[in-house]
Coordinates of C-alpha atoms and ligand atoms in Angstrom, one line a residue:
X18 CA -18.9 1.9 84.2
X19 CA -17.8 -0.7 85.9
X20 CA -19.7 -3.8 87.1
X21 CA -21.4 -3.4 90.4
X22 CA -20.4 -6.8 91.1
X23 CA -17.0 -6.1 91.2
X24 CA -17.0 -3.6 94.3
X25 CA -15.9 -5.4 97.4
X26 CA -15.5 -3.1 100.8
X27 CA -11.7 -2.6 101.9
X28 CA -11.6 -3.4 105.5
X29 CA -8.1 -2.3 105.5
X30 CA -8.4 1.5 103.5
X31 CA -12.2 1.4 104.4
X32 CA -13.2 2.8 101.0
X33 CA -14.6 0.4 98.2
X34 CA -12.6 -1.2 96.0
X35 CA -11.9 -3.8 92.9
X36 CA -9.5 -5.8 91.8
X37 CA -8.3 -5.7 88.5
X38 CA -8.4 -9.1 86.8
X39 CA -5.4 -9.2 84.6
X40 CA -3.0 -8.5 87.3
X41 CA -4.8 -9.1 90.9
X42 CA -4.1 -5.9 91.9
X43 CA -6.6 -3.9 93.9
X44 CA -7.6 -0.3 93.4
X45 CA -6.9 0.9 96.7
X46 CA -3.8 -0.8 97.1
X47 CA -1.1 -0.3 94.1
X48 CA -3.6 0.3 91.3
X49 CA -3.5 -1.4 88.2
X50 CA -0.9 -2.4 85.2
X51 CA -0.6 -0.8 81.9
X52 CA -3.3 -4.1 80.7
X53 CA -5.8 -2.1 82.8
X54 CA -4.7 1.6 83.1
X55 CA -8.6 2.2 81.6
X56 CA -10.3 0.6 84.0
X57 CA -8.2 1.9 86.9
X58 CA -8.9 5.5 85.6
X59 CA -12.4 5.3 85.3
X60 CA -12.1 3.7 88.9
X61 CA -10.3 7.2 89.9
X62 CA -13.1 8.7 87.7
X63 CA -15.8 7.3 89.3
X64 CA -14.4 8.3 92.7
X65 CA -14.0 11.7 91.8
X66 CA -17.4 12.2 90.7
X67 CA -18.9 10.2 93.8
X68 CA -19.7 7.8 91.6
X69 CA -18.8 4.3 93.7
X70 CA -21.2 2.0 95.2
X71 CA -21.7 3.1 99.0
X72 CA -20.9 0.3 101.6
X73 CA -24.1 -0.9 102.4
X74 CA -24.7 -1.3 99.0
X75 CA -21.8 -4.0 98.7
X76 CA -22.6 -7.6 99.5
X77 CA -19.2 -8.8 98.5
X78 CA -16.7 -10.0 100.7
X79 CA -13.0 -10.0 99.5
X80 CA -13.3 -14.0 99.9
X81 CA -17.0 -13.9 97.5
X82 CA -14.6 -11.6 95.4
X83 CA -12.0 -14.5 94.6
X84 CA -14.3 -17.3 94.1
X85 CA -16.2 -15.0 91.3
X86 CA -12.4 -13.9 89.9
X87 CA -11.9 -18.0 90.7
X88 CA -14.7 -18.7 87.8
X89 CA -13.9 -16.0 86.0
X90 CA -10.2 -17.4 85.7
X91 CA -11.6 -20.8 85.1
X92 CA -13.9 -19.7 82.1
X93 CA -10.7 -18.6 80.4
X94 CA -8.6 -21.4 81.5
X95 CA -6.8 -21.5 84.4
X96 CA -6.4 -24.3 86.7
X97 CA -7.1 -23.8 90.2
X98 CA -3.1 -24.1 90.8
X99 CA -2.2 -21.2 88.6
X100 CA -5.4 -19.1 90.4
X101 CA -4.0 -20.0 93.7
X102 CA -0.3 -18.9 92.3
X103 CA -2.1 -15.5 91.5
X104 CA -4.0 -15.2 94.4
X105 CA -1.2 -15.9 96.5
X106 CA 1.5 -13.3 94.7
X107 CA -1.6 -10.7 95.2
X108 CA -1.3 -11.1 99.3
X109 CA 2.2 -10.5 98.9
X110 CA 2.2 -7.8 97.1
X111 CA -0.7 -6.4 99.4
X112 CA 1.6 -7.3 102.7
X113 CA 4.5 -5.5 100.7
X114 CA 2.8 -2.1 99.8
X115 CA 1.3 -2.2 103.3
X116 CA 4.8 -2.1 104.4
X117 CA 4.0 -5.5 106.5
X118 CA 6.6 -7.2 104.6
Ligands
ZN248 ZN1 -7.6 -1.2 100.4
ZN249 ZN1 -3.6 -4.9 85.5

């Protein structure tokens, strides 16, 4: 199951959604890598059985979403520099597969 916490509403798809931590892609948008194939099935697998937090039960903001993947990040070692290098190639990929390129 995946951590509550993690859920963030999609104002774009208007369906929840996570990102994936190892490569900053979001479940809605692109799925994940091979790193986290597992987690984006049980995603799929959670949707499929209704199994996803409803909207009002979501308190995170995509912007709340980053500073917790910001920590996260930092725990492990990253500087802010190489988060903001991630965070950064994530909105382009996001403008790309929403063909806003
Ligand atoms: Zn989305
Ligand atoms: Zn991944």
């Amino acid at each position: 199951m995946i951590d509550k916490n993690r859920w963030y509403w999609c104002t774009t798809c208007k369906e929840p959604c996570i990102t994936f931590f190892c490569c900053k892609n979001s479940s809605c948008n692109g799925g994940g890598c091979d790193k986290c194939k597992e987690e984006s099935d049980e995603v799929d697998r959670m949707f499929e059985n209704n199994e996803v937090p409803r909207k009002e039960d979501i308190p995170h903001t995509k912007e709340q979403l980053r500073n917790f993947h910001r920590n996260e990040l930092k725990k492990i070692g990253y500087s802010d520099e190489e988060i903001d290098e991630r965070f950064k190639k994530a909105d382009e990929l996001d403008r790309i597969l929403r063909g806003e390129s």
